[in-house]
Short mmCIF file of C-alpha atoms in Angstrom, two decimals:
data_model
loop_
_atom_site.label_atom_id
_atom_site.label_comp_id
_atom_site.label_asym_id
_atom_site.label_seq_id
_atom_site.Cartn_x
_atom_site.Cartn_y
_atom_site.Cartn_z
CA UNK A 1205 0.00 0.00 0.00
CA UNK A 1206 1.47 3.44 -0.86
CA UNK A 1207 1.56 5.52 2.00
CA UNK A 1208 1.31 9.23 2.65
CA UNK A 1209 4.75 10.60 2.35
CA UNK A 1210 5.61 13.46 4.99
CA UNK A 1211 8.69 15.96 5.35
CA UNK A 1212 9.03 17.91 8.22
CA UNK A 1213 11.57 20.82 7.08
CA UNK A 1214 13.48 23.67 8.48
CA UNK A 1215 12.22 27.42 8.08
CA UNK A 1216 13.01 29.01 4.69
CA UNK A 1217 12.06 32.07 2.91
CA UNK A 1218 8.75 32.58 0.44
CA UNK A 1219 10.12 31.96 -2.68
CA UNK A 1220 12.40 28.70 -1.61
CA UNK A 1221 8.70 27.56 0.12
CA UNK A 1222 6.77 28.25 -2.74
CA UNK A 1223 9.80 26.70 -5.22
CA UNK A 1224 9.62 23.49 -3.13
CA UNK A 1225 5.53 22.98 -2.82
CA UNK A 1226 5.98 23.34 -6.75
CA UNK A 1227 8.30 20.87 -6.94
CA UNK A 1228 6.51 18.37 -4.29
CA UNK A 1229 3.27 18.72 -6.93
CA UNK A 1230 5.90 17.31 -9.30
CA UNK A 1231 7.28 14.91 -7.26
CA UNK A 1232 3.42 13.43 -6.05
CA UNK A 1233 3.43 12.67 -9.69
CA UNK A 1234 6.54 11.26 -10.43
CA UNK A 1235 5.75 8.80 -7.50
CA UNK A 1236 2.26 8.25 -7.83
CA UNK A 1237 1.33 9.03 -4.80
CA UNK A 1238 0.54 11.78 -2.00
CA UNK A 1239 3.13 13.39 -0.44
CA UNK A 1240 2.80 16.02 2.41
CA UNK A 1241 5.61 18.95 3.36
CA UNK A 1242 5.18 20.33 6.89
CA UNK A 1243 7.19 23.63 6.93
CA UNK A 1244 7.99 27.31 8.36
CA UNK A 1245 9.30 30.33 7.38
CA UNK A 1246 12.28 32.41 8.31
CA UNK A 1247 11.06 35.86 8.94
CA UNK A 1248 7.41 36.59 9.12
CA UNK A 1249 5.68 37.20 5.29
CA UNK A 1250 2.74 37.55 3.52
CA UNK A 1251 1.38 34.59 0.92
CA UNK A 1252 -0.52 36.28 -1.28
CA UNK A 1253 -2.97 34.31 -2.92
CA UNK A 1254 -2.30 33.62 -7.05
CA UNK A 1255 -4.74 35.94 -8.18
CA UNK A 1256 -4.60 38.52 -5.35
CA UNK A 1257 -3.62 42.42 -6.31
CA UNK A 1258 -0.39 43.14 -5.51
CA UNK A 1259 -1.48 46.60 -4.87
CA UNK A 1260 -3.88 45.81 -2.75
CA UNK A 1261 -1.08 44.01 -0.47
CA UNK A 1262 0.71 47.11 -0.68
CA UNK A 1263 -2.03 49.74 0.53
CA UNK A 1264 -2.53 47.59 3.33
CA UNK A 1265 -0.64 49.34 6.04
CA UNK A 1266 -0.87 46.69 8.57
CA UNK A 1267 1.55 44.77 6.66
CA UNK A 1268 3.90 47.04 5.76
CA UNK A 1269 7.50 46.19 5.49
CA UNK A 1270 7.01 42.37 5.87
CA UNK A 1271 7.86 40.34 2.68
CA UNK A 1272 5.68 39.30 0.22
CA UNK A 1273 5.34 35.81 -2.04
CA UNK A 1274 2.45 34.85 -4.20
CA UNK A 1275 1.34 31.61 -4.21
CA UNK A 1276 0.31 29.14 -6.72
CA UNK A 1277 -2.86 28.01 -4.85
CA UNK A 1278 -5.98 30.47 -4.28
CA UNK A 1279 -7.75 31.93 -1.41
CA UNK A 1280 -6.93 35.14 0.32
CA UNK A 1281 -3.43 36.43 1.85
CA UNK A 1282 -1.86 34.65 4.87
CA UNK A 1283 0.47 36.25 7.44
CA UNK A 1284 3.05 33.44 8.23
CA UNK A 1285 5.36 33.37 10.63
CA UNK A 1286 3.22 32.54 13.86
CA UNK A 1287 1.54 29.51 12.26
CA UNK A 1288 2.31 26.16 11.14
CA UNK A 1289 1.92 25.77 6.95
CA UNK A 1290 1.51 22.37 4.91
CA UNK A 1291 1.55 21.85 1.32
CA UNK A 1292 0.04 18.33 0.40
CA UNK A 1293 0.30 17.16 -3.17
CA UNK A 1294 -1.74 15.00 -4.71
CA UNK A 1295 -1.88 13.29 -8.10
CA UNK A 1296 -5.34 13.70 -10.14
CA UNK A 1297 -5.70 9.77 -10.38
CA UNK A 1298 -5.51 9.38 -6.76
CA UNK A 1299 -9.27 9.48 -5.02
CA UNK A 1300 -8.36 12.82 -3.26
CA UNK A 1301 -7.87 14.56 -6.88
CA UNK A 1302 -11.21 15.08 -8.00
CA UNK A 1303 -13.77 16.92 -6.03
CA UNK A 1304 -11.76 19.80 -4.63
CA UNK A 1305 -13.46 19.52 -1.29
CA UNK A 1306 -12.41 15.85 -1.20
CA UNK A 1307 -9.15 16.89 -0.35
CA UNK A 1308 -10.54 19.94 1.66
CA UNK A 1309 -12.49 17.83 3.93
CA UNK A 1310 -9.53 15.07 4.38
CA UNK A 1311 -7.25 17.38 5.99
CA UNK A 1312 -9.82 19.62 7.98
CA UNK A 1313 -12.08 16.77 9.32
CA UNK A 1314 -9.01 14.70 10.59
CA UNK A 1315 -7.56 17.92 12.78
CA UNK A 1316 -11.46 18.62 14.24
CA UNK A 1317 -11.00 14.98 15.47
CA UNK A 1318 -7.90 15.47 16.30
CA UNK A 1319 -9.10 18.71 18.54
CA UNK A 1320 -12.31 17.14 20.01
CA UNK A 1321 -10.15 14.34 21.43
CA UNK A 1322 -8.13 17.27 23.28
CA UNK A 1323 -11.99 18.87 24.73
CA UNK A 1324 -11.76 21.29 21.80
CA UNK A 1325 -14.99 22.55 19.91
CA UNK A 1326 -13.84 22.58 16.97
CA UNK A 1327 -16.02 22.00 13.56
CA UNK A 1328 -16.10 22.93 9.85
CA UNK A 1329 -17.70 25.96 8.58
CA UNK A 1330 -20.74 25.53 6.42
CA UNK A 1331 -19.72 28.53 4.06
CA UNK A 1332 -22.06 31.51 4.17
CA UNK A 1333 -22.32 32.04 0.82
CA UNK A 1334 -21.24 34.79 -1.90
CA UNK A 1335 -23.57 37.46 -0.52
CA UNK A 1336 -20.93 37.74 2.37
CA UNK A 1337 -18.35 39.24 0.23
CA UNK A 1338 -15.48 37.09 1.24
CA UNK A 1339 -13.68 37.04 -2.10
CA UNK A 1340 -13.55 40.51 -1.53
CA UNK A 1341 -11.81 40.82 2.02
CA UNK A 1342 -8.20 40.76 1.83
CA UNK A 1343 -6.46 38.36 4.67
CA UNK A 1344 -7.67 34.45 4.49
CA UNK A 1345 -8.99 33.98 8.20
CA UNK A 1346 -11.23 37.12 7.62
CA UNK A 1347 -12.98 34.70 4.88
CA UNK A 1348 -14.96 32.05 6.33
CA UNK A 1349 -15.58 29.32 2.99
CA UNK A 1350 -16.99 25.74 3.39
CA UNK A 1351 -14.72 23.47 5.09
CA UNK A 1352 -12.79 25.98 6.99
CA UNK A 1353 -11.88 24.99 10.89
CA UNK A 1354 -13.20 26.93 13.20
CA UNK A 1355 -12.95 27.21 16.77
CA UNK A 1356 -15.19 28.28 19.33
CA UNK A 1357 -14.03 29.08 22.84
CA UNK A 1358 -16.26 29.28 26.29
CA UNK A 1359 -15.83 32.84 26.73
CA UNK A 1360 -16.44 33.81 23.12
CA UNK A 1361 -19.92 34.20 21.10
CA UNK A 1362 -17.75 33.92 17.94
CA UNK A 1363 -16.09 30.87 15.80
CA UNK A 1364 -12.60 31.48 14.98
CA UNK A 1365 -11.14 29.85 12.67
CA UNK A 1366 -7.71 28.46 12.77
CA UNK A 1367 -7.37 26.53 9.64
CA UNK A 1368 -7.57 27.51 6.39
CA UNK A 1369 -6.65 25.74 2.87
CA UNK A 1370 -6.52 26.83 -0.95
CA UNK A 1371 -5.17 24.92 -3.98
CA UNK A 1372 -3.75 24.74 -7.29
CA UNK A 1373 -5.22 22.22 -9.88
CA UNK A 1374 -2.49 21.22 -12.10
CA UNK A 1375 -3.24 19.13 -14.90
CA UNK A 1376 -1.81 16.64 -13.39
CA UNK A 1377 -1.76 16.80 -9.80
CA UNK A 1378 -3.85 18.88 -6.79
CA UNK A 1379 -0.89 20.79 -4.89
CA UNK A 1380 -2.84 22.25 -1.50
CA UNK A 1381 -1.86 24.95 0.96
CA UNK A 1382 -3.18 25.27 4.24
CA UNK A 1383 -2.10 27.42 7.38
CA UNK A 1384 -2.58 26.25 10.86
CA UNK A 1385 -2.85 29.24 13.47
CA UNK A 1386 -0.89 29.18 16.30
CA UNK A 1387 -0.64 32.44 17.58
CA UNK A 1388 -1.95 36.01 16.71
CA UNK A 1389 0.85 37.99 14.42
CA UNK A 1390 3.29 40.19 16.78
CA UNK A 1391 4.71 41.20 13.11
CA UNK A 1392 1.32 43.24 12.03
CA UNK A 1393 -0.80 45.81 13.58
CA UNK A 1394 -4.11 44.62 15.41
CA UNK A 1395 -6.39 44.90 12.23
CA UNK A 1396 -4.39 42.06 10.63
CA UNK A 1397 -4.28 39.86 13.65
CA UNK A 1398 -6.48 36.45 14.38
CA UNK A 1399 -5.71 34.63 17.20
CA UNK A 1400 -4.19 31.26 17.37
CA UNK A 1401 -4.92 27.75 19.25
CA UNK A 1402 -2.48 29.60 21.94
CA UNK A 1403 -4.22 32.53 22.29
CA UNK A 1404 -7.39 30.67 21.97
CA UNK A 1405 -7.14 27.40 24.24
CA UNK A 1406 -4.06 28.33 26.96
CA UNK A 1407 -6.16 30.64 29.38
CA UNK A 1408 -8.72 27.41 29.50
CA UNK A 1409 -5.62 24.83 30.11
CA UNK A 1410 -4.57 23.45 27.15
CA UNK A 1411 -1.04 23.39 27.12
CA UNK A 1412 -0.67 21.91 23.60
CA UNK A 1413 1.06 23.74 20.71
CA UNK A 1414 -0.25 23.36 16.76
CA UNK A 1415 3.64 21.58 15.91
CA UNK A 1416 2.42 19.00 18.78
CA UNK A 1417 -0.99 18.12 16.82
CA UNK A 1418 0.56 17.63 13.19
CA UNK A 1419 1.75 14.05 14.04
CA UNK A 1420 -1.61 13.16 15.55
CA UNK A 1421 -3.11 15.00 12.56
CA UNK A 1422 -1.77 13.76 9.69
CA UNK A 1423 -1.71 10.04 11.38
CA UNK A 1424 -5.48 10.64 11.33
CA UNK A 1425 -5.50 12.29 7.90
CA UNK A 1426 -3.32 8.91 6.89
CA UNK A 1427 -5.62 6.72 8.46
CA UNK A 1428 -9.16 7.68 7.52
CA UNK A 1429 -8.35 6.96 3.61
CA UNK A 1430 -6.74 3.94 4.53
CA UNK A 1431 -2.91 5.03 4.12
CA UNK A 1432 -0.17 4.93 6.27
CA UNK A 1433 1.33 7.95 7.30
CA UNK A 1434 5.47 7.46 6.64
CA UNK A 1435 7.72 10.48 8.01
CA UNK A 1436 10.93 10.69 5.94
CA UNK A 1437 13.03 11.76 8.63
CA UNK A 1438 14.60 13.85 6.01
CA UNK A 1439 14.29 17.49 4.93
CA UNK A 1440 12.16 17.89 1.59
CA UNK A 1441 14.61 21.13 0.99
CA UNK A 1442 18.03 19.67 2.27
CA UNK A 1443 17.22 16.69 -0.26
CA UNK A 1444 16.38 18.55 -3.08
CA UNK A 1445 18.42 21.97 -2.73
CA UNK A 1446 19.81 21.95 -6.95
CA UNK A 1447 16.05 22.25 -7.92
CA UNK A 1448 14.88 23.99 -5.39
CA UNK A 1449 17.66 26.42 -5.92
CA UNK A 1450 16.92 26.58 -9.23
CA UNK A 1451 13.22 27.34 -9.36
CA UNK A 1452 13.39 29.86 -6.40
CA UNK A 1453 14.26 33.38 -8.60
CA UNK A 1454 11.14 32.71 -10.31
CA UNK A 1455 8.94 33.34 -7.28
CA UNK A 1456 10.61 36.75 -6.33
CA UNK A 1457 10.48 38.07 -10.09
CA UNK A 1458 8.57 40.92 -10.98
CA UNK A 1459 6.67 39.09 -14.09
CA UNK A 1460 5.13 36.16 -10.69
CA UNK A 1461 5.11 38.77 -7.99
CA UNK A 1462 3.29 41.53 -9.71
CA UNK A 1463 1.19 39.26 -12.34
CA UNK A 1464 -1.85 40.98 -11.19
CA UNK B 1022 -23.62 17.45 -26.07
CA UNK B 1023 -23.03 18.89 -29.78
CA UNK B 1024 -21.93 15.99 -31.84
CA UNK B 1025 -19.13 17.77 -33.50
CA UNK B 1026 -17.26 18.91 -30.29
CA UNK B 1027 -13.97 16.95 -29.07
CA UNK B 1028 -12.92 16.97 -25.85
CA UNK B 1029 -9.80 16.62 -23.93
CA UNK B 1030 -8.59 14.96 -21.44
CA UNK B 1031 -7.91 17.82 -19.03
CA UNK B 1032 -12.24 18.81 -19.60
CA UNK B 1033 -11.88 21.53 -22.49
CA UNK B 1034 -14.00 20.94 -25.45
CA UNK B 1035 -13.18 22.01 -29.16
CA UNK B 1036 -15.47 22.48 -32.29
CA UNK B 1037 -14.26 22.91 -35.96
CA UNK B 1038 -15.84 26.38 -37.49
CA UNK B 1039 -15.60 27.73 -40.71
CA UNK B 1040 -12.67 29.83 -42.16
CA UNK B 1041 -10.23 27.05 -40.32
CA UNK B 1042 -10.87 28.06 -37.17
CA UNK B 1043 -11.68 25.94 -33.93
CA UNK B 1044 -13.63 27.50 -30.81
CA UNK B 1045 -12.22 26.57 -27.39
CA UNK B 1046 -14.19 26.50 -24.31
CA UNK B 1047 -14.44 24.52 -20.78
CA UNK B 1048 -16.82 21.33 -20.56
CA UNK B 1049 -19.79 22.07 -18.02
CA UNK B 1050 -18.16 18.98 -16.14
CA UNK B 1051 -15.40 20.99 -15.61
CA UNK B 1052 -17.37 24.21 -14.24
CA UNK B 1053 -19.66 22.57 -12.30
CA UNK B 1054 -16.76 20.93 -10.44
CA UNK B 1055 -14.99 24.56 -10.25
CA UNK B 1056 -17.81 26.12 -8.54
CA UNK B 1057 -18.23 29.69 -7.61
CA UNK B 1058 -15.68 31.56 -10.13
CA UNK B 1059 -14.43 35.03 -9.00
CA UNK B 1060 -11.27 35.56 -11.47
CA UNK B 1061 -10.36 34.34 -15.02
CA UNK B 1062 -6.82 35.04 -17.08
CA UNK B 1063 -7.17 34.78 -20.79
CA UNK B 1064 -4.39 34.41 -23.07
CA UNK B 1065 -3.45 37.56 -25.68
CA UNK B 1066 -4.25 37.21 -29.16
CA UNK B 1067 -1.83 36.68 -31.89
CA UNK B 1068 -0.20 34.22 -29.15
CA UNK B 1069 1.42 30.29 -30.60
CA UNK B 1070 0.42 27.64 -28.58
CA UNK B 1071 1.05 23.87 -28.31
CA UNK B 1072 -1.51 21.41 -27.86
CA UNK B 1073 -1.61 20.86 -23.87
CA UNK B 1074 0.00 24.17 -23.31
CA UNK B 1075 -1.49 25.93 -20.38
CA UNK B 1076 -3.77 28.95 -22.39
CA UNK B 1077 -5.15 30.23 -19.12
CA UNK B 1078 -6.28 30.32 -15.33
CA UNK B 1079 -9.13 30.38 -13.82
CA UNK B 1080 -9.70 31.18 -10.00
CA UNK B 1081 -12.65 29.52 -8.06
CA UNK B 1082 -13.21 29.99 -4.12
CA UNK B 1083 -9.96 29.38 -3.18
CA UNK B 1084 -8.96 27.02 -6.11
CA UNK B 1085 -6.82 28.33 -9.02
CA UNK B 1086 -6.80 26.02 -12.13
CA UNK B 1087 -5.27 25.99 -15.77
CA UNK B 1088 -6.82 25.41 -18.84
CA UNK B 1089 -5.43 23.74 -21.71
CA UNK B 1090 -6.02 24.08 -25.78
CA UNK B 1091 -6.41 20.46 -26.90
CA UNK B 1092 -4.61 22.07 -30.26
CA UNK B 1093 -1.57 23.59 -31.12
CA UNK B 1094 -1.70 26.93 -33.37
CA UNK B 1095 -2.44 30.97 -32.96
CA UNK B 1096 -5.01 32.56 -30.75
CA UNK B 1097 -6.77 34.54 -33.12
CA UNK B 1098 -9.78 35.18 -30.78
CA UNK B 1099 -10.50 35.86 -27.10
CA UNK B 1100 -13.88 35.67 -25.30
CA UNK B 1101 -13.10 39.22 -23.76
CA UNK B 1102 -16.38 39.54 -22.35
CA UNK B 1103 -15.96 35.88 -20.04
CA UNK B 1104 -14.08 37.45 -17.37
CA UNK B 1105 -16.46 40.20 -16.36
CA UNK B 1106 -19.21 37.51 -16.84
CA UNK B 1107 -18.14 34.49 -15.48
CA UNK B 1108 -21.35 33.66 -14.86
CA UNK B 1109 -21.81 32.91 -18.30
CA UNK B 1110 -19.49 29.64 -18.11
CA UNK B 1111 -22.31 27.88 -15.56
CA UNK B 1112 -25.16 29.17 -18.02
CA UNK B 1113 -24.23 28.26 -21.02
CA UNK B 1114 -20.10 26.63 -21.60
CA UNK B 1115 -20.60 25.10 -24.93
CA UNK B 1116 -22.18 28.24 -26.64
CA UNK B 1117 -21.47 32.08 -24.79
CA UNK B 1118 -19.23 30.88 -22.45
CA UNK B 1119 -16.52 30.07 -24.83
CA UNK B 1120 -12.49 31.17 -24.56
CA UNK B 1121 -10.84 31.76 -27.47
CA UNK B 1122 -10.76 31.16 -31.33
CA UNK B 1123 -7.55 29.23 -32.06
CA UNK B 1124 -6.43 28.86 -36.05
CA UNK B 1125 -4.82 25.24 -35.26
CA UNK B 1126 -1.87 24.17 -37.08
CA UNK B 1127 -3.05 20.91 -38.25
CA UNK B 1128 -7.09 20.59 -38.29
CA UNK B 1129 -5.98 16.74 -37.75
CA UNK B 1130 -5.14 17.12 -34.60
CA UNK B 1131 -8.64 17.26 -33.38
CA UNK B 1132 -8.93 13.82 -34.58
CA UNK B 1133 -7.12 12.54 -31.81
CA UNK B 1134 -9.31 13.69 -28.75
CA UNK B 1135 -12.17 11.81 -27.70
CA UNK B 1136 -16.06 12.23 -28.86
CA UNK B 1137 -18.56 12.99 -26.93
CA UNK B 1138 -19.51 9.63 -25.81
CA UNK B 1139 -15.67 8.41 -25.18
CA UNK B 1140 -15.38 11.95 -23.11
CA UNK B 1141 -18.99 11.06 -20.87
CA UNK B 1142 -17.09 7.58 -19.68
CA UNK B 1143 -14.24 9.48 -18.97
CA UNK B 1144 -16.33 11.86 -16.55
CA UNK B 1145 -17.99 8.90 -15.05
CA UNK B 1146 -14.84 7.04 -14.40
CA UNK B 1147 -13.50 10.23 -12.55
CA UNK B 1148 -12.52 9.69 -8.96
CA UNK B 1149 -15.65 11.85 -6.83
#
């Protein structure tokens, strides 16, 4: 049985990040199979979504000074830095690369399990359709979409949502992004914070951190399509540096940065 | 489904017109699956493509995905309207909804992509 394949790597900038999820797409095809990259990144930065404005990054003035990548995948902008991010590639054949929310659903389902097992309330969002304006509001965990994992807290009236995914559909593989709050932004003023399972759970106890649930997470990702989760024990970048090298320039060019 | 359409692999359709021409646009497959479009990239005219070349993007809630011309040869044509209508792609893909007017290299080419019915059992035999 072909397993899912998992990297846990070292921080690295936005444009080595984005160069490697790129190449993991590749590689999930190459080997037939899923493969998952569990990463960070070396000074706090934006994602931008593929089709974002750039400008519209840039008039945002709490961000201002952090660094900037686009992303391949959708969805709306993502301050990094305080969060835990996972690219998951998936080859079109494979039962997860249909139905976009397939693979949605896979990752988001397995981590409100893994939460409610911890005494978290945790759930998916139904969506709240187009009237809401999401598309419209620039930072991802302002949007609420179907699927998204949301929180909700004893002393809070609200759902907050901590997870949040977008993808790419290649023609021949499904590469997907997600970020995993763990703690509100210190790098950004209070209008583009969200807080974070920290911020969230600690006052009621739980003395967990989001890089403690991704083994329990992705073991139940693994195990509720019948897989086998299989850790590398390698680093996805350390192992393929040439390419990754390579491909990086491309993500801080003008002609990808600035495409719209 | 017209019978003189082909259809690719990756879900875009393709039907012969007169002059030499062939009209490009997405199978309603395809859009149905995309759901809830809010941005669409078009290629330029006057650009040379190759059959399976990526012609385009297409951004649904939170998914961004390629399309592909089945054909290889010169975008002569570009459904400038689509992208300030994408609503027109769920209404109606095989008629208004269309992409672009491509002047293909070798009208042969077309020969090679499935019919209609060979491009249903493909949709069926998708993974859900």
């Amino acid at each position: 049985m072909n397993g899912l394949l998992a990297w846990r790597d070292e921080a690295a900038s936005g444009a080595v990040n984005m160069a490697a999820d790129e190449l993991l797409a590749a590689e999930a095809v190459r080997h037939d199979r899923p493969l998952v990259r569990i990463y960070g990144w070396q000074e706090p930065t934006v994602s931008l979504g593929g089709f974002q404005r750039l400008g519209d990054a840039q008039a945002f003035p709490g961000i201002a000074g952090l660094p900037i990548v686009r992303r391949p995948s959708g969805g709306g902008a993502i301050i990094h830095g305080s969060d835990v991010t996972y690219a998951v590639a998936v080859p079109r054949s494979h039962a997860w690369g249909g139905d976009p929310q397939v693979l949605y659903d896979a990752f988001h389902e397995a981590l409100v399990e893994v939460l409610r097992k911890q005494g978290i309330t945790a759930s998916l969002h139904p969506g709240r359709g187009r009237d809401a304006g999401d598309e419209d509001r620039f930072l991802c965990f302002d949007r609420r979409a179907r699927g998204d994992l949301v929180v909700r807290t004893a002393d809070s009236a609200d759902d907050h949502k901590i997870l949040g995914s977008a993808q790419r559909r290649l023609q021949a593989a499904v590469l997907q992004h997600g970020s995993l709050l763990e703690q509100s932004s210190r790098a950004v003023t209070e209008d583009a914070r969200h807080p974070g399972l920290h911020d969230l759970l600690a006052s009621a106890g739980w003395g967990s951190t989001a890089n403690d649930l991704v083994d329990p997470w992705l073991l139940r990702v693994a195990a509720a399509a019948g897989l086998r989760l299989e850790w590398t024990g390698e680093s996805f970048l350390a192992t393929h540096r040439p390419e990754i090298t390579a491909a990086a320039p491309r993500f801080l060019s003008q002609a990808w940065l600035g495409r719209r | 489904m017209a019978a003189e359409l082909k259809f690719a692999k990756t879900h875009e359709w393709i039907r012969p017109e007169a002059g030499g021409l062939a009209t490009v646009g997405i199978s309603a497959y395809a859009v149905e699956a995309l759901t809830d479009l809010v941005f669409m990239q078009l290629p330029n005219v006057g650009r040379k493509v190759k059959a399976g070349e990526s012609i385009g993007e297409i951004e649904s809630v939170k998914a961004v995905s390629d399309f592909y011309t089945p054909v290889s040869g010169e975008v002569v044509e570009v459904n400038t309207s689509l992208p300030n209508e994408l609503e027109t792609l769920g209404k109606d893909p095989f008629g208004a909804g269309w992409l672009v007017r491509i002047r293909p290299d070798d009208p042969a080419e077309m020969d090679g992509l499935l019919d209609a019915t060979a491009y249903e059992a493909l949709v069926k035999s998708q993974p859900h």
